[in-house]
């Protein structure tokens, strides 16, 4: 089952390049970003995130943020096509152990939009749970807003920050927290093979277990409009029991996840090669 995330086609406007807030670009104090992406720059007056704004990454926080941001995003993309999410949700619910446990989206990183595209997956999979994103401390420190919508700080040069981030995420376990993670660590074309997932993803999953890992492929493609279309395909979720279940500290590795996400991307790109601008009528890939 699939559908576009947009209710109607947005107006045609020239796309504007953006730097990624998830790993690279300044999203506050940046004239271009703060003027054009409502809500991504610092939220004026936020100090300690008053309760009226919701807890960081909570459904309330995302809902308030998207009042301004979602209409803007609709003007930047020709559309968003999702597939595989409903099947993944059914598989997670069918496992009594996984039904209320955290879910980690492991995705390739191909554009500025990726973190917000995974929000679309979250909206379909588990909208009542918090959505948190593991982000580099250097980028997260630039914007209160990214912290407000769930950014969780990690500094690769300071191992203690990983332990702190994982403790922070583990504290949300009972809320069925959903976590976004881009193991490439930086933006690469979606055609890259292997994708280059870093080995740290295994450690993250091992420390968060028991947890469900969901591979997600993201591809943006230009078509017959002057804005890209986003194609997102979720794979088969995998339950990692971990030590809390008394079943040993197991976790899939970076190489296996790299291959799974790469296979999902191959399916998207194969469909695009076969049908071009008519891909929407043939979506999702088999």
GROMACS .gro file of C-alpha atoms in nm:
model
  286
    1UNK     CA    1   0.000   0.000   0.000
    2UNK     CA    2   0.133   0.343  -0.089
    3UNK     CA    3   0.021   0.702  -0.115
    4UNK     CA    4   0.171   1.041  -0.162
    5UNK     CA    5   0.240   1.229   0.158
    6UNK     CA    6   0.097   1.541  -0.003
    7UNK     CA    7  -0.278   1.599  -0.018
    8UNK     CA    8  -0.245   1.807  -0.334
    9UNK     CA    9   0.024   1.915  -0.576
   10UNK     CA   10   0.228   2.211  -0.450
   11UNK     CA   11   0.300   2.521  -0.655
   12UNK     CA   12   0.592   2.506  -0.895
   13UNK     CA   13   0.881   2.714  -0.763
   14UNK     CA   14   1.254   2.692  -0.833
   15UNK     CA   15   1.431   2.466  -0.582
   16UNK     CA   16   1.680   2.628  -0.348
   17UNK     CA   17   1.991   2.440  -0.230
   18UNK     CA   18   2.015   2.376   0.143
   19UNK     CA   19   2.287   2.235   0.360
   20UNK     CA   20   2.196   1.938   0.574
   21UNK     CA   21   2.100   2.019   0.933
   22UNK     CA   22   2.152   1.656   1.024
   23UNK     CA   23   2.529   1.655   0.985
   24UNK     CA   24   2.672   1.948   0.795
   25UNK     CA   25   2.496   2.279   0.751
   26UNK     CA   26   2.434   2.567   0.983
   27UNK     CA   27   2.062   2.595   1.035
   28UNK     CA   28   2.065   2.904   1.248
   29UNK     CA   29   2.258   3.221   1.197
   30UNK     CA   30   2.256   3.133   0.827
   31UNK     CA   31   2.088   3.403   0.621
   32UNK     CA   32   1.973   3.167   0.349
   33UNK     CA   33   1.847   2.887   0.573
   34UNK     CA   34   1.676   3.098   0.836
   35UNK     CA   35   1.491   3.307   0.580
   36UNK     CA   36   1.366   3.020   0.366
   37UNK     CA   37   1.302   2.729   0.599
   38UNK     CA   38   1.047   2.836   0.863
   39UNK     CA   39   1.107   2.670   1.195
   40UNK     CA   40   1.453   2.533   1.118
   41UNK     CA   41   1.632   2.841   1.245
   42UNK     CA   42   1.632   2.915   1.617
   43UNK     CA   43   1.292   2.952   1.777
   44UNK     CA   44   1.290   3.293   1.939
   45UNK     CA   45   1.219   3.296   2.308
   46UNK     CA   46   1.270   2.925   2.373
   47UNK     CA   47   1.457   2.870   2.697
   48UNK     CA   48   1.451   2.519   2.836
   49UNK     CA   49   1.154   2.430   2.617
   50UNK     CA   50   0.847   2.534   2.822
   51UNK     CA   51   0.585   2.263   2.861
   52UNK     CA   52   0.352   2.439   2.620
   53UNK     CA   53   0.600   2.355   2.343
   54UNK     CA   54   0.610   1.986   2.431
   55UNK     CA   55   0.907   1.771   2.526
   56UNK     CA   56   1.187   1.749   2.267
   57UNK     CA   57   1.084   1.524   1.980
   58UNK     CA   58   0.735   1.472   2.120
   59UNK     CA   59   0.428   1.460   1.893
   60UNK     CA   60   0.330   1.802   2.029
   61UNK     CA   61   0.670   1.952   1.948
   62UNK     CA   62   0.661   1.814   1.595
   63UNK     CA   63   0.303   1.927   1.546
   64UNK     CA   64   0.383   2.285   1.645
   65UNK     CA   65   0.702   2.289   1.438
   66UNK     CA   66   0.521   2.165   1.129
   67UNK     CA   67   0.260   2.441   1.137
   68UNK     CA   68   0.513   2.655   0.955
   69UNK     CA   69   0.758   2.401   0.823
   70UNK     CA   70   0.533   2.149   0.649
   71UNK     CA   71   0.373   2.402   0.408
   72UNK     CA   72   0.724   2.523   0.322
   73UNK     CA   73   0.841   2.166   0.259
   74UNK     CA   74   0.545   2.108   0.028
   75UNK     CA   75   0.669   2.392  -0.190
   76UNK     CA   76   1.021   2.250  -0.210
   77UNK     CA   77   0.932   1.897  -0.323
   78UNK     CA   78   0.714   1.779  -0.609
   79UNK     CA   79   0.589   1.499  -0.387
   80UNK     CA   80   0.679   1.226  -0.140
   81UNK     CA   81   0.607   0.860  -0.215
   82UNK     CA   82   0.624   0.607   0.069
   83UNK     CA   83   0.608   0.230   0.052
   84UNK     CA   84   0.673  -0.058   0.287
   85UNK     CA   85   0.580   0.133   0.603
   86UNK     CA   86   0.241  -0.029   0.658
   87UNK     CA   87   0.390  -0.377   0.617
   88UNK     CA   88   0.669  -0.287   0.860
   89UNK     CA   89   0.416  -0.159   1.115
   90UNK     CA   90   0.216  -0.482   1.089
   91UNK     CA   91   0.530  -0.693   1.136
   92UNK     CA   92   0.633  -0.496   1.444
   93UNK     CA   93   0.287  -0.523   1.598
   94UNK     CA   94   0.282  -0.897   1.532
   95UNK     CA   95   0.585  -0.941   1.760
   96UNK     CA   96   0.466  -0.902   2.122
   97UNK     CA   97   0.818  -0.809   2.237
   98UNK     CA   98   0.865  -0.544   1.968
   99UNK     CA   99   0.520  -0.385   1.979
  100UNK     CA  100   0.610  -0.123   2.241
  101UNK     CA  101   0.989  -0.125   2.213
  102UNK     CA  102   1.201   0.145   2.045
  103UNK     CA  103   1.242   0.149   1.668
  104UNK     CA  104   1.558   0.271   1.494
  105UNK     CA  105   1.534   0.394   1.134
  106UNK     CA  106   1.868   0.319   0.965
  107UNK     CA  107   1.878   0.516   0.639
  108UNK     CA  108   2.112   0.644   0.371
  109UNK     CA  109   2.186   1.017   0.374
  110UNK     CA  110   2.141   1.175   0.034
  111UNK     CA  111   1.998   1.526   0.087
  112UNK     CA  112   1.924   1.813   0.324
  113UNK     CA  113   1.566   1.687   0.350
  114UNK     CA  114   1.640   1.337   0.481
  115UNK     CA  115   1.567   1.387   0.851
  116UNK     CA  116   1.234   1.545   0.766
  117UNK     CA  117   1.157   1.265   0.519
  118UNK     CA  118   1.206   1.010   0.796
  119UNK     CA  119   0.949   1.211   0.990
  120UNK     CA  120   0.704   1.108   0.716
  121UNK     CA  121   0.787   0.744   0.789
  122UNK     CA  122   0.739   0.810   1.161
  123UNK     CA  123   0.398   0.968   1.095
  124UNK     CA  124   0.283   0.646   0.930
  125UNK     CA  125   0.455   0.397   1.159
  126UNK     CA  126   0.418   0.530   1.514
  127UNK     CA  127   0.289   0.891   1.524
  128UNK     CA  128   0.202   0.890   1.896
  129UNK     CA  129   0.563   0.818   1.999
  130UNK     CA  130   0.855   1.062   2.025
  131UNK     CA  131   1.088   1.094   1.727
  132UNK     CA  132   1.453   1.154   1.811
  133UNK     CA  133   1.747   1.193   1.572
  134UNK     CA  134   2.112   1.120   1.649
  135UNK     CA  135   2.305   1.425   1.528
  136UNK     CA  136   2.655   1.565   1.546
  137UNK     CA  137   2.704   1.795   1.842
  138UNK     CA  138   2.867   2.062   1.625
  139UNK     CA  139   2.552   2.094   1.415
  140UNK     CA  140   2.298   2.049   1.691
  141UNK     CA  141   2.457   2.321   1.904
  142UNK     CA  142   2.375   2.575   1.633
  143UNK     CA  143   1.998   2.545   1.669
  144UNK     CA  144   1.760   2.517   1.961
  145UNK     CA  145   1.490   2.418   1.715
  146UNK     CA  146   1.666   2.099   1.612
  147UNK     CA  147   1.694   2.007   1.979
  148UNK     CA  148   1.326   2.090   2.023
  149UNK     CA  149   1.222   1.847   1.748
  150UNK     CA  150   1.434   1.569   1.891
  151UNK     CA  151   1.798   1.617   1.796
  152UNK     CA  152   2.022   1.411   2.027
  153UNK     CA  153   2.386   1.516   2.049
  154UNK     CA  154   2.682   1.297   1.956
  155UNK     CA  155   3.046   1.409   1.933
  156UNK     CA  156   3.263   1.142   1.763
  157UNK     CA  157   3.573   1.284   1.936
  158UNK     CA  158   3.419   1.241   2.281
  159UNK     CA  159   3.303   0.882   2.345
  160UNK     CA  160   3.127   0.991   2.663
  161UNK     CA  161   2.872   1.179   2.451
  162UNK     CA  162   2.762   0.849   2.295
  163UNK     CA  163   2.691   0.703   2.636
  164UNK     CA  164   2.499   1.017   2.731
  165UNK     CA  165   2.297   1.013   2.409
  166UNK     CA  166   2.208   0.647   2.450
  167UNK     CA  167   2.104   0.700   2.813
  168UNK     CA  168   1.883   0.988   2.700
  169UNK     CA  169   1.719   0.772   2.434
  170UNK     CA  170   1.687   0.472   2.663
  171UNK     CA  171   1.493   0.687   2.910
  172UNK     CA  172   1.221   0.715   2.643
  173UNK     CA  173   1.195   0.338   2.598
  174UNK     CA  174   0.857   0.312   2.770
  175UNK     CA  175   0.718   0.568   2.523
  176UNK     CA  176   0.812   0.351   2.224
  177UNK     CA  177   1.061   0.611   2.101
  178UNK     CA  178   1.151   0.614   1.731
  179UNK     CA  179   1.513   0.704   1.650
  180UNK     CA  180   1.654   0.826   1.317
  181UNK     CA  181   2.014   0.738   1.237
  182UNK     CA  182   2.226   0.799   0.926
  183UNK     CA  183   2.531   0.570   0.957
  184UNK     CA  184   2.709   0.727   0.658
  185UNK     CA  185   2.772   1.035   0.869
  186UNK     CA  186   2.758   1.269   0.570
  187UNK     CA  187   2.569   1.320   0.245
  188UNK     CA  188   2.648   1.094  -0.051
  189UNK     CA  189   2.462   1.020  -0.377
  190UNK     CA  190   2.199   0.748  -0.339
  191UNK     CA  191   2.373   0.560  -0.622
  192UNK     CA  192   2.687   0.499  -0.415
  193UNK     CA  193   2.769   0.131  -0.352
  194UNK     CA  194   2.853   0.030  -0.096
  195UNK     CA  195   2.685   0.313   0.087
  196UNK     CA  196   2.966   0.334   0.340
  197UNK     CA  197   2.784   0.277   0.669
  198UNK     CA  198   3.023   0.329   0.958
  199UNK     CA  199   3.077   0.046   1.209
  200UNK     CA  200   2.943   0.257   1.496
  201UNK     CA  201   2.588   0.166   1.395
  202UNK     CA  202   2.640  -0.180   1.544
  203UNK     CA  203   2.742  -0.030   1.877
  204UNK     CA  204   2.440   0.202   1.881
  205UNK     CA  205   2.199  -0.083   1.813
  206UNK     CA  206   2.370  -0.308   2.064
  207UNK     CA  207   2.348  -0.047   2.339
  208UNK     CA  208   1.981   0.029   2.262
  209UNK     CA  209   1.871  -0.335   2.244
  210UNK     CA  210   1.610  -0.469   2.279
  211UNK     CA  211   1.508  -0.268   1.976
  212UNK     CA  212   1.365  -0.302   1.626
  213UNK     CA  213   1.585  -0.183   1.340
  214UNK     CA  214   1.408  -0.071   1.023
  215UNK     CA  215   1.617  -0.015   0.708
  216UNK     CA  216   1.491   0.279   0.502
  217UNK     CA  217   1.604   0.389   0.155
  218UNK     CA  218   1.573   0.753   0.044
  219UNK     CA  219   1.611   0.866  -0.316
  220UNK     CA  220   1.537   1.210  -0.462
  221UNK     CA  221   1.487   1.242  -0.836
  222UNK     CA  222   1.408   1.529  -1.069
  223UNK     CA  223   1.114   1.472  -1.302
  224UNK     CA  224   0.890   1.697  -1.507
  225UNK     CA  225   0.878   1.970  -1.240
  226UNK     CA  226   1.159   2.203  -1.127
  227UNK     CA  227   1.163   2.034  -0.786
  228UNK     CA  228   1.266   1.682  -0.686
  229UNK     CA  229   1.033   1.401  -0.589
  230UNK     CA  230   1.124   1.194  -0.283
  231UNK     CA  231   1.094   0.816  -0.305
  232UNK     CA  232   1.112   0.632   0.028
  233UNK     CA  233   1.105   0.255   0.069
  234UNK     CA  234   1.106   0.081   0.407
  235UNK     CA  235   1.241  -0.272   0.434
  236UNK     CA  236   1.175  -0.563   0.665
  237UNK     CA  237   1.210  -0.479   1.036
  238UNK     CA  238   1.448  -0.688   1.243
  239UNK     CA  239   1.408  -0.747   1.614
  240UNK     CA  240   1.729  -0.730   1.818
  241UNK     CA  241   1.652  -0.885   2.160
  242UNK     CA  242   1.962  -0.780   2.353
  243UNK     CA  243   2.057  -0.847   2.713
  244UNK     CA  244   1.732  -0.723   2.867
  245UNK     CA  245   1.554  -1.022   2.716
  246UNK     CA  246   1.825  -1.257   2.843
  247UNK     CA  247   1.909  -1.363   2.488
  248UNK     CA  248   2.260  -1.223   2.451
  249UNK     CA  249   2.392  -0.899   2.308
  250UNK     CA  250   2.322  -0.943   1.940
  251UNK     CA  251   2.302  -0.680   1.667
  252UNK     CA  252   2.328  -0.661   1.292
  253UNK     CA  253   2.647  -0.503   1.163
  254UNK     CA  254   2.716  -0.204   0.940
  255UNK     CA  255   2.795  -0.418   0.635
  256UNK     CA  256   2.466  -0.609   0.653
  257UNK     CA  257   2.261  -0.292   0.699
  258UNK     CA  258   2.454  -0.120   0.421
  259UNK     CA  259   2.359  -0.405   0.188
  260UNK     CA  260   1.992  -0.404   0.291
  261UNK     CA  261   1.948  -0.032   0.238
  262UNK     CA  262   2.144  -0.058  -0.088
  263UNK     CA  263   1.907  -0.331  -0.209
  264UNK     CA  264   1.608  -0.109  -0.131
  265UNK     CA  265   1.768   0.176  -0.326
  266UNK     CA  266   1.833  -0.057  -0.619
  267UNK     CA  267   1.461  -0.138  -0.629
  268UNK     CA  268   1.366   0.231  -0.631
  269UNK     CA  269   1.623   0.321  -0.894
  270UNK     CA  270   1.533   0.022  -1.110
  271UNK     CA  271   1.170   0.134  -1.115
  272UNK     CA  272   1.273   0.489  -1.204
  273UNK     CA  273   1.494   0.364  -1.487
  274UNK     CA  274   1.209   0.153  -1.623
  275UNK     CA  275   0.931   0.413  -1.605
  276UNK     CA  276   1.093   0.757  -1.579
  277UNK     CA  277   0.847   1.036  -1.512
  278UNK     CA  278   0.565   0.779  -1.508
  279UNK     CA  279   0.706   0.597  -1.204
  280UNK     CA  280   0.428   0.717  -0.975
  281UNK     CA  281   0.175   0.503  -1.163
  282UNK     CA  282   0.389   0.193  -1.104
  283UNK     CA  283   0.489   0.261  -0.745
  284UNK     CA  284   0.582   0.074  -0.526
  285UNK     CA  285   0.857  -0.147  -0.666
  286UNK     CA  286   0.805  -0.520  -0.649
   0.00000   0.00000   0.00000
